C-alpha positions as a Markdown table, in Angstrom:
| # | Residue | x | y | z |
|---|---|---|---|---|
| 1 | Thr | -42.0 | 97.5 | -13.5 |
| 2 | Thr | -39.0 | 95.5 | -12.5 |
| 3 | Thr | -38.9 | 91.8 | -13.2 |
| 4 | Thr | -36.9 | 89.6 | -10.8 |
| 5 | Thr | -35.5 | 86.4 | -12.1 |
| 6 | Thr | -35.0 | 83.6 | -9.6 |
| 7 | Thr | -32.4 | 81.0 | -10.4 |
| 8 | Thr | -33.1 | 77.5 | -9.0 |
| 9 | Pro | -29.9 | 75.8 | -7.7 |
| 10 | Pro | -29.0 | 72.5 | -9.3 |
| 11 | Pro | -30.0 | 69.3 | -7.4 |
| 12 | Pro | -27.3 | 67.7 | -5.2 |
| 13 | Ala | -25.2 | 65.0 | -6.9 |
| 14 | Asp | -26.2 | 61.4 | -6.3 |
| 15 | Asp | -24.2 | 59.7 | -3.5 |
| 16 | Lys | -23.5 | 56.8 | -5.7 |
| 17 | Lys | -22.1 | 59.1 | -8.3 |
| 18 | Lys | -19.9 | 60.8 | -5.8 |
| 19 | Thr | -18.6 | 57.4 | -4.6 |
| 20 | Ala | -17.9 | 56.3 | -8.2 |
| 21 | Glu | -16.1 | 59.7 | -8.9 |
| 22 | Asp | -14.1 | 59.5 | -5.6 |
| 23 | Pro | -11.9 | 56.4 | -5.5 |
| 24 | Ala | -10.9 | 57.1 | -1.8 |
| 25 | Ala | -14.6 | 57.0 | -0.8 |
| 26 | Ser | -15.0 | 53.8 | -2.7 |
| 27 | Cys | -12.1 | 52.1 | -0.9 |
| 28 | Ala | -13.4 | 53.3 | 2.5 |
| 29 | Ser | -16.8 | 51.8 | 1.8 |
| 30 | Ser | -15.2 | 48.5 | 0.8 |
| 31 | Glu | -13.1 | 48.3 | 4.0 |
| 32 | Gln | -16.2 | 49.0 | 6.1 |
| 33 | Gln | -18.0 | 46.0 | 4.4 |
| 34 | Gln | -15.1 | 43.7 | 5.0 |
| 35 | Gln | -14.9 | 44.7 | 8.6 |
| 36 | Gln | -18.5 | 43.6 | 9.3 |
| 37 | Pro | -18.2 | 39.9 | 10.3 |
| 38 | Pro | -20.9 | 37.4 | 9.2 |
| 39 | Lys | -23.7 | 36.8 | 11.5 |
| 40 | Val | -22.7 | 33.2 | 12.2 |
| 41 | Val | -19.2 | 34.2 | 13.2 |
| 42 | Ala | -20.5 | 36.8 | 15.6 |
| 43 | Ala | -22.7 | 34.2 | 17.2 |
| 44 | Phe | -19.8 | 31.8 | 17.5 |
| 45 | Glu | -17.7 | 34.5 | 19.2 |
| 46 | Leu | -20.3 | 34.7 | 22.0 |
| 47 | Val | -19.6 | 31.1 | 23.0 |
| 48 | Ser | -17.7 | 30.7 | 26.3 |
| 49 | Asp | -14.3 | 29.1 | 26.6 |
| 50 | Ala | -15.7 | 26.0 | 28.3 |
| 51 | Ser | -18.3 | 25.6 | 25.6 |
| 52 | Arg | -15.7 | 26.0 | 22.9 |
| 53 | Lys | -13.5 | 23.3 | 24.5 |
| 54 | Leu | -16.6 | 21.0 | 24.6 |
| 55 | Leu | -17.3 | 21.7 | 20.9 |
| 56 | Glu | -13.7 | 21.0 | 20.0 |
| 57 | Ala | -13.5 | 17.8 | 22.1 |
| 58 | Cys | -16.8 | 16.5 | 20.5 |
| 59 | Ala | -15.7 | 17.4 | 17.0 |
| 60 | Ser | -12.3 | 15.5 | 17.4 |
| 61 | Gly | -13.9 | 12.5 | 19.2 |
| 62 | Asp | -11.9 | 13.3 | 22.4 |
| 63 | Ala | -14.2 | 11.4 | 24.7 |
| 64 | Ala | -12.0 | 11.8 | 27.8 |
| 65 | Thr | -11.9 | 15.6 | 27.6 |
| 66 | Ala | -15.6 | 15.9 | 26.8 |
| 67 | Leu | -16.6 | 13.6 | 29.7 |
| 68 | Ala | -14.2 | 15.4 | 32.0 |
| 69 | Leu | -15.9 | 18.8 | 31.2 |
| 70 | Leu | -19.4 | 17.3 | 31.7 |
| 71 | Ala | -18.4 | 15.7 | 35.0 |
| 72 | Asp | -16.6 | 18.8 | 36.4 |
| 73 | Asp | -19.0 | 20.8 | 38.6 |
| 74 | Asp | -16.6 | 23.7 | 38.8 |
| 75 | Val | -16.7 | 24.5 | 35.1 |
| 76 | Glu | -18.6 | 27.8 | 34.5 |
| 77 | Asp | -20.6 | 28.9 | 31.5 |
| 78 | Leu | -20.8 | 25.5 | 29.9 |
| 79 | Asp | -23.5 | 25.6 | 27.3 |
| 80 | Leu | -24.5 | 22.1 | 26.2 |
| 81 | Asp | -26.2 | 23.4 | 23.2 |
| 82 | Ala | -23.6 | 26.0 | 22.0 |
| 83 | Pro | -23.4 | 26.1 | 18.2 |
| 84 | Asp | -20.3 | 26.0 | 16.1 |
| 85 | Leu | -19.9 | 28.0 | 12.8 |
| 86 | Val | -22.4 | 25.9 | 11.0 |
| 87 | Gly | -24.9 | 25.5 | 13.8 |
| 88 | Arg | -23.8 | 22.1 | 15.0 |
| 89 | Arg | -24.2 | 21.5 | 18.7 |
| 90 | Pro | -21.9 | 19.3 | 20.8 |
| 91 | Leu | -24.5 | 16.5 | 20.4 |
| 92 | His | -24.2 | 16.8 | 16.6 |
| 93 | Leu | -20.4 | 16.6 | 16.7 |
| 94 | Ala | -20.2 | 13.8 | 19.2 |
| 95 | Ala | -22.7 | 11.8 | 17.1 |
| 96 | Gly | -20.6 | 12.4 | 13.9 |
| 97 | Ala | -17.4 | 11.4 | 15.7 |
| 98 | Ser | -19.1 | 8.0 | 16.8 |
| 99 | Ala | -18.5 | 9.0 | 20.5 |
| 100 | Ala | -21.4 | 7.0 | 21.9 |
| 101 | Ala | -20.4 | 7.5 | 25.5 |
| 102 | Val | -20.2 | 11.3 | 25.0 |
| 103 | Val | -23.7 | 11.3 | 23.3 |
| 104 | Ala | -25.1 | 9.4 | 26.3 |
| 105 | Ala | -23.4 | 11.8 | 28.8 |
| 106 | Leu | -24.7 | 14.9 | 26.9 |
| 107 | Leu | -28.2 | 13.6 | 26.8 |
| 108 | Asp | -28.1 | 12.7 | 30.5 |
| 109 | Ala | -26.8 | 16.2 | 31.3 |
| 110 | Gly | -29.7 | 17.8 | 29.4 |
| 111 | Ala | -28.4 | 18.4 | 25.9 |
| 112 | Asp | -31.4 | 19.0 | 23.6 |
| 113 | Pro | -31.6 | 16.4 | 20.7 |
| 114 | Thr | -34.2 | 18.5 | 18.9 |
| 115 | Arg | -31.8 | 21.3 | 18.1 |
| 116 | Leu | -31.1 | 21.6 | 14.4 |
| 117 | Asp | -27.9 | 22.6 | 12.5 |
| 118 | Asp | -27.9 | 25.2 | 9.8 |
| 119 | Arg | -29.1 | 22.5 | 7.3 |
| 120 | Glu | -32.1 | 21.7 | 9.5 |
| 121 | Arg | -30.8 | 18.3 | 10.7 |
| 122 | Pro | -31.0 | 17.0 | 14.2 |
| 123 | Ala | -28.1 | 15.4 | 16.0 |
| 124 | Tyr | -29.4 | 11.8 | 15.4 |
| 125 | Phe | -28.9 | 12.4 | 11.7 |
| 126 | His | -25.1 | 12.7 | 12.2 |
| 127 | Ala | -24.9 | 9.3 | 14.1 |
| 128 | Ala | -22.1 | 7.5 | 12.2 |
| 129 | Asp | -22.6 | 3.9 | 13.5 |
| 130 | Lys | -25.0 | 1.6 | 15.2 |
| 131 | Lys | -23.5 | 2.0 | 18.7 |
| 132 | Thr | -24.1 | 5.8 | 18.6 |
| 133 | Arg | -27.6 | 5.4 | 17.3 |
| 134 | Asp | -28.3 | 2.9 | 20.1 |
| 135 | Ala | -27.0 | 5.5 | 22.6 |
| 136 | Phe | -29.8 | 7.9 | 21.4 |
| 137 | Arg | -32.4 | 5.2 | 21.7 |
| 138 | Ala | -31.2 | 4.1 | 25.1 |
| 139 | Ala | -31.4 | 7.7 | 26.3 |
| 140 | Arg | -34.9 | 7.9 | 25.1 |
| 141 | Ala | -35.8 | 4.9 | 27.1 |
| 142 | Ala | -34.0 | 6.1 | 30.2 |
| 143 | Leu | -35.1 | 9.8 | 30.2 |
| 144 | Gly | -38.7 | 9.0 | 29.2 |
| 145 | Glu | -41.0 | 10.4 | 26.5 |
| 146 | Ala | -41.6 | 13.6 | 28.4 |
| 147 | Ala | -38.0 | 14.7 | 28.4 |
| 148 | Phe | -37.8 | 15.8 | 24.8 |
| 149 | Asp | -39.8 | 15.6 | 21.6 |
| 150 | Trp | -38.1 | 12.5 | 20.4 |
| 151 | Thr | -40.1 | 12.4 | 17.2 |
| 152 | Lys | -38.8 | 15.9 | 16.3 |
| 153 | Ala | -35.3 | 14.7 | 17.2 |
| 154 | Ala | -35.8 | 11.8 | 14.7 |
| 155 | Val | -34.8 | 9.2 | 17.4 |
| 156 | Pro | -36.5 | 5.8 | 16.8 |
| 157 | Glu | -38.3 | 3.8 | 19.4 |
| 158 | Pro | -36.7 | 3.6 | 22.8 |
| 159 | Leu | -34.1 | 0.8 | 23.4 |
| 160 | Asp | -35.0 | -0.4 | 26.9 |
| 161 | Ala | -34.1 | -3.7 | 28.6 |
| 162 | Ala | -36.9 | -5.6 | 27.0 |
| 163 | Thr | -36.1 | -4.3 | 23.5 |
| 164 | Arg | -32.4 | -5.1 | 24.1 |
| 165 | Ala | -33.2 | -8.7 | 25.2 |
| 166 | Ala | -35.5 | -9.2 | 22.2 |
| 167 | Lys | -32.9 | -7.8 | 19.8 |
| 168 | Lys | -30.2 | -10.0 | 21.5 |
| 169 | Gln | -32.4 | -13.0 | 21.0 |
| 170 | Lys | -33.2 | -12.1 | 17.4 |
| 171 | Asp | -29.5 | -11.7 | 16.7 |
| 172 | Ala | -28.8 | -15.1 | 18.4 |
| 173 | Asp | -31.5 | -16.7 | 16.3 |
| 174 | Lys | -30.0 | -15.2 | 13.2 |
| 175 | Lys | -26.5 | -16.4 | 14.0 |
| 176 | Lys | -28.0 | -19.9 | 14.7 |
| 177 | Arg | -29.7 | -20.0 | 11.4 |
| 178 | Gln | -26.5 | -18.8 | 9.7 |
| 179 | Arg | -24.5 | -21.6 | 11.5 |
| 180 | Glu | -27.1 | -24.2 | 10.4 |
| 181 | Arg | -27.0 | -23.0 | 6.8 |
| 182 | His | -23.2 | -23.1 | 6.9 |
| 183 | Lys | -23.4 | -26.6 | 8.3 |
| 184 | Val | -25.8 | -27.8 | 5.6 |
| 185 | Ala | -23.7 | -26.1 | 2.9 |
| 186 | Lys | -20.5 | -27.8 | 4.3 |
| 187 | His | -22.2 | -31.2 | 4.4 |
| 188 | Arg | -23.5 | -30.7 | 0.9 |
| 189 | Ala | -20.0 | -29.7 | -0.3 |
| 190 | Ala | -18.5 | -32.8 | 1.5 |
| 191 | Glu | -21.0 | -35.1 | -0.1 |
| 192 | Gln | -20.4 | -33.6 | -3.6 |
| 193 | Ala | -16.7 | -34.0 | -3.0 |
| 194 | Arg | -17.2 | -37.7 | -2.0 |
| 195 | Val | -19.3 | -38.4 | -5.0 |
| 196 | Ala | -16.8 | -36.7 | -7.3 |
| 197 | Ala | -14.0 | -38.7 | -5.8 |
| 198 | Glu | -15.9 | -42.0 | -6.3 |
| 199 | Glu | -16.7 | -41.1 | -9.9 |
| 200 | Lys | -13.1 | -40.2 | -10.5 |
| 201 | Lys | -11.9 | -43.5 | -8.9 |
| 202 | Ala | -14.4 | -45.5 | -11.1 |
| 203 | Ala | -13.3 | -43.6 | -14.2 |
| 204 | Asp | -9.6 | -44.2 | -13.4 |
| 205 | Ala | -10.3 | -47.9 | -12.9 |
| 206 | Ala | -12.2 | -48.1 | -16.1 |
| 207 | Ala | -9.4 | -46.3 | -17.9 |
| 208 | Ala | -6.8 | -48.6 | -16.4 |
| 209 | Ala | -8.8 | -51.7 | -17.4 |
| 210 | Lys | -9.2 | -50.4 | -20.9 |
| 211 | Lys | -5.5 | -49.7 | -21.1 |
| 212 | Glu | -4.7 | -53.2 | -19.8 |
| 213 | Ala | -7.1 | -54.8 | -22.3 |
| 214 | Gln | -5.5 | -52.8 | -25.1 |
| 215 | Arg | -2.1 | -53.8 | -24.0 |
| 216 | Ala | -3.1 | -57.4 | -23.8 |
| 217 | Lys | -4.6 | -57.1 | -27.3 |
| 218 | Asn | -1.4 | -55.7 | -28.6 |
| 219 | Ala | 0.9 | -58.1 | -26.7 |
| 220 | Lys | 3.2 | -60.5 | -28.5 |
| 221 | Leu | 3.5 | -63.8 | -26.6 |
| 222 | Cys | 6.5 | -66.0 | -26.8 |
| 223 | Asp | 5.8 | -69.2 | -28.7 |
| 224 | Asn | 7.8 | -71.2 | -26.2 |
| 225 | Cys | 7.1 | -69.9 | -22.6 |
| 226 | Gly | 4.0 | -67.8 | -23.4 |
| 227 | Glu | 5.3 | -64.6 | -21.7 |
| 228 | Asn | 4.7 | -61.2 | -23.1 |
| 229 | Ile | 7.8 | -60.6 | -25.3 |
| 230 | Leu | 7.5 | -56.7 | -25.2 |
| 231 | Ala | 7.6 | -56.9 | -21.4 |
| 232 | Ile | 11.0 | -58.7 | -21.6 |
| 233 | Thr | 12.6 | -57.2 | -24.7 |
| 234 | Lys | 11.8 | -54.7 | -27.3 |
| 235 | Thr | 13.2 | -56.8 | -30.1 |
| 236 | Pro | 11.7 | -60.4 | -30.3 |
| 237 | Phe | 13.6 | -63.3 | -31.7 |
| 238 | His | 12.3 | -64.8 | -35.0 |
| 239 | Arg | 12.4 | -68.4 | -36.3 |
| 240 | Leu | 10.3 | -69.3 | -39.2 |
| 241 | Asn | 6.8 | -67.9 | -38.2 |
| 242 | Phe | 7.6 | -68.0 | -34.5 |
| 243 | Leu | 8.5 | -65.3 | -32.1 |
| 244 | Tyr | 10.5 | -65.7 | -28.9 |
| 245 | Cys | 11.5 | -63.6 | -25.9 |
| 246 | Ser | 15.0 | -64.9 | -25.9 |
| 247 | Ser | 17.4 | -67.1 | -27.8 |
| 248 | Ala | 17.1 | -69.8 | -25.2 |
| 249 | Cys | 13.3 | -70.0 | -25.8 |
| 250 | Ala | 14.0 | -70.1 | -29.5 |
| 251 | Ala | 16.4 | -73.0 | -29.1 |
| 252 | Ala | 14.2 | -74.8 | -26.6 |
| 253 | His | 11.2 | -74.5 | -28.9 |
| 254 | Arg | 13.3 | -75.8 | -31.9 |
| 255 | Arg | 14.3 | -78.8 | -29.9 |
| 256 | Ala | 10.8 | -79.5 | -28.8 |
| 257 | Gln | 9.5 | -79.3 | -32.3 |
| 258 | Cys | 12.3 | -81.6 | -33.5 |
| 259 | Ala | 11.4 | -84.1 | -30.8 |
| 260 | Glu | 7.7 | -84.0 | -31.7 |
| 261 | Ala | 8.6 | -84.6 | -35.4 |
| 262 | Ala | 10.8 | -87.5 | -34.4 |
| 263 | Glu | 8.1 | -89.1 | -32.3 |
| 264 | Ala | 5.6 | -88.6 | -35.1 |
| 265 | Arg | 7.9 | -90.4 | -37.6 |
| 266 | Leu | 8.5 | -93.3 | -35.1 |
| 267 | Arg | 4.8 | -93.8 | -34.6 |
| 268 | Ala | 4.2 | -93.8 | -38.4 |
| 269 | Leu | 6.9 | -96.5 | -38.8 |
| 270 | Gln | 5.4 | -98.6 | -36.0 |
| 271 | Gln | 2.0 | -98.5 | -37.7 |
| 272 | His | 3.4 | -99.9 | -40.9 |
């Protein structure tokens, strides 16, 4: 009896192991991965030249170029909702650039305000100022509720003529109240300034009177003419217990006293 031995061949090597053992294969695989563009880039490359120009004009706030593209009937393949690399449409970019006129023109031409960018945000979210936000609301009023799902587009209530008039009146009333408050505050400030000035004037007068009284109290009067000696000279003239403003007053007072003494002696003699 003959026994036949069957040898089972070894299993094939793992592809990953081969790749790891073969550096050339590894480099080729890496190059293939790098050559595959991201999905968003591939989508962007499908945008037409006209759509690309519209996206660039809206992104840079070039209203003249954007409006010219929208108004030119000869422009072909113009997609009003073409996305950029992060899913933003011309309406998103125009809103972010505060190009209210471009926003209005895009909506009037049929751009969809409900389209979302890659972060799930509508174009109205990008509106950078009040004028641009009002452009969305005015378009909602002009195009009507059936044109788009304005709630999905996050656009507030429509801004029609009546709403504009009411808002204008509200702003006018607000400015009027501000003017009235400013007028009252100005009048109050003027009154406070007047009272402060009067109080200062009264205080200055009281201080002057007090100073004058103190000066009068400290004044030294001439025993002859009665004038303030310090107002005439810093050094008074002395004679006995008397003070004079000048030597002339001292001599005159001495003569007057001598005359009075002589008259007193004469009267005494006459009585005896």
